[in-house]
PDB file of C-alpha atoms in Angstrom:
ATOM      1  CA  MET A   1      -8.022 -31.966  16.548  1.00 43.00           C
ATOM      2  CA  ALA A   2     -10.274 -28.796  17.404  1.00 45.00           C
ATOM      3  CA  MET A   3     -12.291 -26.962  14.809  1.00 44.00           C
ATOM      4  CA  PRO A   4     -11.154 -22.989  14.972  1.00 48.00           C
ATOM      5  CA  ARG A   5     -13.965 -21.099  16.423  1.00 47.00           C
ATOM      6  CA  HIS A   6     -15.003 -19.592  12.914  1.00 47.00           C
ATOM      7  CA  GLY A   7     -14.761 -22.492  10.769  1.00 46.00           C
ATOM      8  CA  LEU A   8     -11.666 -21.279   9.212  1.00 49.00           C
ATOM      9  CA  HIS A   9      -7.841 -21.251  10.374  1.00 53.00           C
ATOM     10  CA  PRO A  10      -7.733 -17.272  10.719  1.00 55.00           C
ATOM     11  CA  HIS A  11      -4.145 -17.527   8.842  1.00 54.00           C
ATOM     12  CA  LEU A  12      -6.237 -18.849   5.899  1.00 57.00           C
ATOM     13  CA  ALA A  13      -8.840 -15.730   5.764  1.00 76.00           C
ATOM     14  CA  TRP A  14      -5.995 -13.485   6.074  1.00 75.00           C
ATOM     15  CA  GLY A  15      -3.768 -14.869   3.666  1.00 73.00           C
ATOM     16  CA  PRO A  16      -4.444 -12.814   0.742  1.00 73.00           C
ATOM     17  CA  VAL A  17      -3.852  -9.927   3.018  1.00 76.00           C
ATOM     18  CA  HIS A  18      -0.503 -11.377   4.468  1.00 73.00           C
ATOM     19  CA  ARG A  19       0.765 -12.171   0.627  1.00 79.00           C
ATOM     20  CA  ALA A  20       0.116  -8.302  -0.317  1.00 80.00           C
ATOM     21  CA  SER A  21       1.061  -6.829   3.119  1.00 82.00           C
ATOM     22  CA  PHE A  22       4.912  -5.879   1.405  1.00 88.00           C
ATOM     23  CA  GLY A  23       3.002  -3.846  -1.352  1.00 88.00           C
ATOM     24  CA  LEU A  24       0.106  -2.719   0.768  1.00 91.00           C
ATOM     25  CA  ILE A  25       2.797  -1.207   3.422  1.00 92.00           C
ATOM     26  CA  TYR A  26       5.073   0.349   0.602  1.00 92.00           C
ATOM     27  CA  GLY A  27       2.205   1.777  -1.531  1.00 93.00           C
ATOM     28  CA  SER A  28       0.772   3.542   1.626  1.00 95.00           C
ATOM     29  CA  ILE A  29       4.187   4.986   2.705  1.00 94.00           C
ATOM     30  CA  LEU A  30       4.549   5.809  -1.092  1.00 94.00           C
ATOM     31  CA  VAL A  31       1.550   7.553  -1.568  1.00 95.00           C
ATOM     32  CA  LEU A  32       1.985   9.415   1.575  1.00 95.00           C
ATOM     33  CA  SER A  33       5.425  10.534   0.614  1.00 94.00           C
ATOM     34  CA  LEU A  34       3.996  11.923  -3.102  1.00 93.00           C
ATOM     35  CA  LEU A  35       0.937  13.605  -1.115  1.00 93.00           C
ATOM     36  CA  MET A  36       3.919  15.374   0.545  1.00 91.00           C
ATOM     37  CA  ALA A  37       5.713  16.541  -2.128  1.00 88.00           C
ATOM     38  CA  MET A  38       2.723  17.491  -3.942  1.00 87.00           C
ATOM     39  CA  ASP A  39       0.844  20.730  -4.450  1.00 83.00           C
ATOM     40  CA  GLU A  40      -2.652  20.009  -4.960  1.00 74.00           C
ATOM     41  CA  ALA A  41      -3.842  23.783  -4.955  1.00 69.00           C
ATOM     42  CA  ARG A  42      -1.356  24.811  -7.819  1.00 82.00           C
ATOM     43  CA  ASP A  43      -2.042  21.949 -10.022  1.00 81.00           C
ATOM     44  CA  GLY A  44      -5.202  20.976  -9.203  1.00 89.00           C
ATOM     45  CA  PRO A  45      -7.249  17.643  -8.424  1.00 92.00           C
ATOM     46  CA  PHE A  46      -7.064  16.081 -11.686  1.00 94.00           C
ATOM     47  CA  GLU A  47      -2.923  16.680 -12.194  1.00 92.00           C
ATOM     48  CA  ALA A  48      -2.639  15.344  -8.274  1.00 92.00           C
ATOM     49  CA  ALA A  49      -4.602  12.277  -9.472  1.00 94.00           C
ATOM     50  CA  ILE A  50      -2.625  11.572 -12.666  1.00 94.00           C
ATOM     51  CA  VAL A  51       0.624  12.395 -11.086  1.00 92.00           C
ATOM     52  CA  LEU A  52      -0.257  10.349  -8.057  1.00 93.00           C
ATOM     53  CA  PHE A  53      -0.945   7.304  -9.828  1.00 94.00           C
ATOM     54  CA  GLY A  54       1.511   7.735 -12.444  1.00 94.00           C
ATOM     55  CA  SER A  55       4.458   7.642  -9.942  1.00 94.00           C
ATOM     56  CA  VAL A  56       3.202   4.955  -7.975  1.00 94.00           C
ATOM     57  CA  LEU A  57       2.867   3.287 -11.707  1.00 93.00           C
ATOM     58  CA  ALA A  58       6.018   4.200 -12.510  1.00 94.00           C
ATOM     59  CA  VAL A  59       7.637   2.693  -9.472  1.00 92.00           C
ATOM     60  CA  THR A  60       5.801  -0.303  -9.422  1.00 91.00           C
ATOM     61  CA  LEU A  61       6.988  -1.031 -13.063  1.00 90.00           C
ATOM     62  CA  ALA A  62      10.543  -0.012 -11.795  1.00 91.00           C
ATOM     63  CA  LYS A  63      10.204  -2.944  -9.283  1.00 88.00           C
ATOM     64  CA  ILE A  64       8.810  -5.352 -11.976  1.00 87.00           C
ATOM     65  CA  PHE A  65      11.188  -4.699 -14.161  1.00 88.00           C
ATOM     66  CA  ALA A  66      14.161  -5.009 -11.782  1.00 88.00           C
ATOM     67  CA  GLU A  67      12.743  -7.991 -10.301  1.00 85.00           C
ATOM     68  CA  ILE A  68      12.618  -9.446 -13.642  1.00 86.00           C
ATOM     69  CA  LEU A  69      16.315  -8.855 -14.372  1.00 88.00           C
ATOM     70  CA  SER A  70      17.740  -9.521 -11.346  1.00 88.00           C
ATOM     71  CA  HIS A  71      15.977 -12.882 -11.251  1.00 82.00           C
ATOM     72  CA  GLY A  72      17.502 -13.200 -14.607  1.00 86.00           C
ATOM     73  CA  MET A  73      20.855 -12.868 -13.551  1.00 88.00           C
ATOM     74  CA  GLU A  74      20.770 -14.680 -10.340  1.00 88.00           C
ATOM     75  CA  THR A  75      19.157 -17.905 -11.779  1.00 85.00           C
ATOM     76  CA  GLY A  76      20.448 -17.620 -15.551  1.00 86.00           C
ATOM     77  CA  GLU A  77      16.676 -18.221 -16.494  1.00 82.00           C
ATOM     78  CA  ARG A  78      14.800 -16.400 -19.292  1.00 84.00           C
ATOM     79  CA  ILE A  79      13.140 -13.188 -18.130  1.00 82.00           C
ATOM     80  CA  LEU A  80      10.458 -12.528 -20.902  1.00 82.00           C
ATOM     81  CA  THR A  81       8.378 -15.469 -19.842  1.00 83.00           C
ATOM     82  CA  ARG A  82       4.914 -15.397 -19.079  1.00 87.00           C
ATOM     83  CA  LYS A  83       5.872 -17.066 -15.740  1.00 84.00           C
ATOM     84  CA  ALA A  84       8.403 -14.332 -15.004  1.00 80.00           C
ATOM     85  CA  ILE A  85       6.850 -11.306 -15.875  1.00 82.00           C
ATOM     86  CA  GLY A  86       3.619 -13.112 -13.714  1.00 84.00           C
ATOM     87  CA  THR A  87       5.593 -13.769 -10.804  1.00 80.00           C
ATOM     88  CA  ALA A  88       6.936 -10.316 -10.562  1.00 81.00           C
ATOM     89  CA  TRP A  89       3.519  -8.566 -11.215  1.00 83.00           C
ATOM     90  CA  GLN A  90       2.249 -11.101  -8.149  1.00 81.00           C
ATOM     91  CA  HIS A  91       5.255  -9.474  -6.368  1.00 75.00           C
ATOM     92  CA  SER A  92       3.985  -5.845  -7.285  1.00 82.00           C
ATOM     93  CA  HIS A  93       0.682  -5.096  -7.675  1.00 84.00           C
ATOM     94  CA  SER A  94      -0.566  -4.571  -4.264  1.00 89.00           C
ATOM     95  CA  THR A  95       1.655  -1.269  -4.085  1.00 90.00           C
ATOM     96  CA  LEU A  96      -0.067  -0.063  -7.184  1.00 90.00           C
ATOM     97  CA  LEU A  97      -3.381  -1.118  -5.483  1.00 90.00           C
ATOM     98  CA  VAL A  98      -2.891   1.182  -2.508  1.00 93.00           C
ATOM     99  CA  ALA A  99      -3.058   4.212  -5.173  1.00 93.00           C
ATOM    100  CA  ASN A 100      -6.184   3.604  -6.345  1.00 94.00           C
ATOM    101  CA  VAL A 101      -8.477   5.069  -3.687  1.00 96.00           C
ATOM    102  CA  PRO A 102      -6.504   8.418  -3.258  1.00 96.00           C
ATOM    103  CA  THR A 103      -6.543   8.662  -7.335  1.00 96.00           C
ATOM    104  CA  ALA A 104     -10.363   8.036  -7.124  1.00 96.00           C
ATOM    105  CA  ILE A 105     -10.680  10.758  -3.947  1.00 96.00           C
ATOM    106  CA  PHE A 106      -8.653  13.435  -6.166  1.00 96.00           C
ATOM    107  CA  ILE A 107     -11.087  12.867  -9.425  1.00 96.00           C
ATOM    108  CA  VAL A 108     -13.955  12.812  -6.891  1.00 96.00           C
ATOM    109  CA  ALA A 109     -12.198  16.478  -6.146  1.00 95.00           C
ATOM    110  CA  GLY A 110     -11.971  17.237  -9.630  1.00 94.00           C
ATOM    111  CA  LEU A 111     -15.634  16.748 -10.296  1.00 95.00           C
ATOM    112  CA  GLY A 112     -16.056  19.516  -7.574  1.00 94.00           C
ATOM    113  CA  TRP A 113     -17.615  17.074  -4.886  1.00 96.00           C
ATOM    114  CA  LEU A 114     -14.795  17.606  -2.588  1.00 94.00           C
ATOM    115  CA  SER A 115     -12.399  20.014  -1.638  1.00 93.00           C
ATOM    116  CA  VAL A 116      -8.447  19.367  -2.604  1.00 92.00           C
ATOM    117  CA  PRO A 117      -7.581  19.901   1.269  1.00 91.00           C
ATOM    118  CA  THR A 118     -10.460  17.458   1.772  1.00 94.00           C
ATOM    119  CA  ALA A 119      -9.175  15.062  -0.488  1.00 95.00           C
ATOM    120  CA  THR A 120      -5.468  15.182   0.794  1.00 94.00           C
ATOM    121  CA  GLY A 121      -6.850  14.777   4.520  1.00 94.00           C
ATOM    122  CA  LEU A 122      -9.123  11.685   3.222  1.00 97.00           C
ATOM    123  CA  SER A 123      -5.946  10.118   1.129  1.00 96.00           C
ATOM    124  CA  GLN A 124      -3.726  10.587   3.776  1.00 96.00           C
ATOM    125  CA  LEU A 125      -6.754   9.095   6.358  1.00 97.00           C
ATOM    126  CA  PHE A 126      -6.651   6.054   3.957  1.00 97.00           C
ATOM    127  CA  CYS A 127      -3.173   5.012   4.076  1.00 97.00           C
ATOM    128  CA  ILE A 128      -2.903   5.773   7.777  1.00 97.00           C
ATOM    129  CA  SER A 129      -5.574   3.197   8.202  1.00 97.00           C
ATOM    130  CA  VAL A 130      -3.823   0.689   6.116  1.00 96.00           C
ATOM    131  CA  LEU A 131      -0.569   1.206   7.950  1.00 96.00           C
ATOM    132  CA  VAL A 132      -2.789   1.031  11.463  1.00 96.00           C
ATOM    133  CA  ALA A 133      -4.584  -2.427  10.207  1.00 94.00           C
ATOM    134  CA  LEU A 134      -1.522  -4.123   8.793  1.00 94.00           C
ATOM    135  CA  GLY A 135       0.409  -3.130  11.783  1.00 93.00           C
ATOM    136  CA  ALA A 136      -1.964  -4.129  14.396  1.00 92.00           C
ATOM    137  CA  ARG A 137      -2.295  -7.301  12.011  1.00 92.00           C
ATOM    138  CA  VAL A 138       1.557  -8.331  12.151  1.00 90.00           C
ATOM    139  CA  GLY A 139       1.348  -7.500  16.523  1.00 89.00           C
ATOM    140  CA  TRP A 140      -1.621 -10.129  16.319  1.00 89.00           C
ATOM    141  CA  VAL A 141       0.704 -12.852  13.744  1.00 87.00           C
ATOM    142  CA  ILE A 142       3.576 -12.242  16.279  1.00 88.00           C
ATOM    143  CA  ASP A 143       1.671 -12.584  19.568  1.00 85.00           C
ATOM    144  CA  HIS A 144      -2.038 -13.385  19.982  1.00 84.00           C
ATOM    145  CA  SER A 145      -2.371 -10.869  23.114  1.00 87.00           C
ATOM    146  CA  TRP A 146      -4.113  -7.452  23.176  1.00 86.00           C
ATOM    147  CA  TRP A 147      -0.994  -5.250  23.484  1.00 92.00           C
ATOM    148  CA  LEU A 148       1.195  -6.317  20.721  1.00 90.00           C
ATOM    149  CA  PRO A 149      -1.455  -5.523  17.900  1.00 90.00           C
ATOM    150  CA  ILE A 150      -2.278  -2.322  19.352  1.00 93.00           C
ATOM    151  CA  ALA A 151       1.714  -1.634  19.829  1.00 91.00           C
ATOM    152  CA  GLY A 152       1.939  -2.377  16.387  1.00 90.00           C
ATOM    153  CA  ALA A 153      -1.037  -0.545  14.878  1.00 92.00           C
ATOM    154  CA  LEU A 154       0.376   2.557  16.589  1.00 94.00           C
ATOM    155  CA  PHE A 155       3.749   2.244  15.467  1.00 94.00           C
ATOM    156  CA  SER A 156       2.619   1.850  12.061  1.00 93.00           C
ATOM    157  CA  GLY A 157       0.042   4.596  12.070  1.00 93.00           C
ATOM    158  CA  SER A 158       2.728   6.889  13.545  1.00 92.00           C
ATOM    159  CA  VAL A 159       5.120   6.474  10.529  1.00 92.00           C
ATOM    160  CA  GLY A 160       1.970   7.466   8.589  1.00 93.00           C
ATOM    161  CA  VAL A 161       0.783  10.464  10.702  1.00 94.00           C
ATOM    162  CA  GLY A 162       4.909  11.374  10.509  1.00 92.00           C
ATOM    163  CA  LEU A 163       4.300  11.839   6.898  1.00 92.00           C
ATOM    164  CA  ALA A 164       1.104  13.277   6.603  1.00 91.00           C
ATOM    165  CA  ALA A 165       2.575  15.894   9.440  1.00 91.00           C
ATOM    166  CA  MET A 166       5.597  16.698   7.264  1.00 91.00           C
ATOM    167  CA  LYS A 167       3.416  17.487   4.278  1.00 84.00           C
ATOM    168  CA  HIS A 168       1.622  20.309   6.773  1.00 79.00           C
ATOM    169  CA  ALA A 169       4.583  21.735   7.758  1.00 85.00           C
ATOM    170  CA  ILE A 170       6.340  21.960   4.654  1.00 83.00           C
ATOM    171  CA  HIS A 171       3.112  23.391   2.965  1.00 74.00           C
TER     172      HIS A 171
END
């Protein structure tokens, strides 16, 4: 059996990203959606950071709560166990992870190191980059050709760009 070129099987190196991909994608779209609805100029960068992180935290906790309760209904297992809560957290924490970078960017804007429009643009760019990278990765996993990763990146990125464009159209 031949060893892979880089010493590791490509799926092993990407394993954590693959397992977190649902939350990373969901979190990116959630952050872009929240940015679309926010008026950072009126509320200020610190308030935007709190609303952004707090909203994603609330959605993440709601997902954990729903997963725990529905699992208990489906299986009849106890719901308030370390294992049940740990499993639900494992499935949801990557959604919250995506909000950390935009939150930090707005905190930096609040400190006066960036303008609020720049913070918004950088946050949108970060989320779009996550979508592009994961879209390309799914294209590569499906078919190790050059065109499907490009198509996946373009499709996923276009969702993010569309949400970012809607913010500018609304405001």
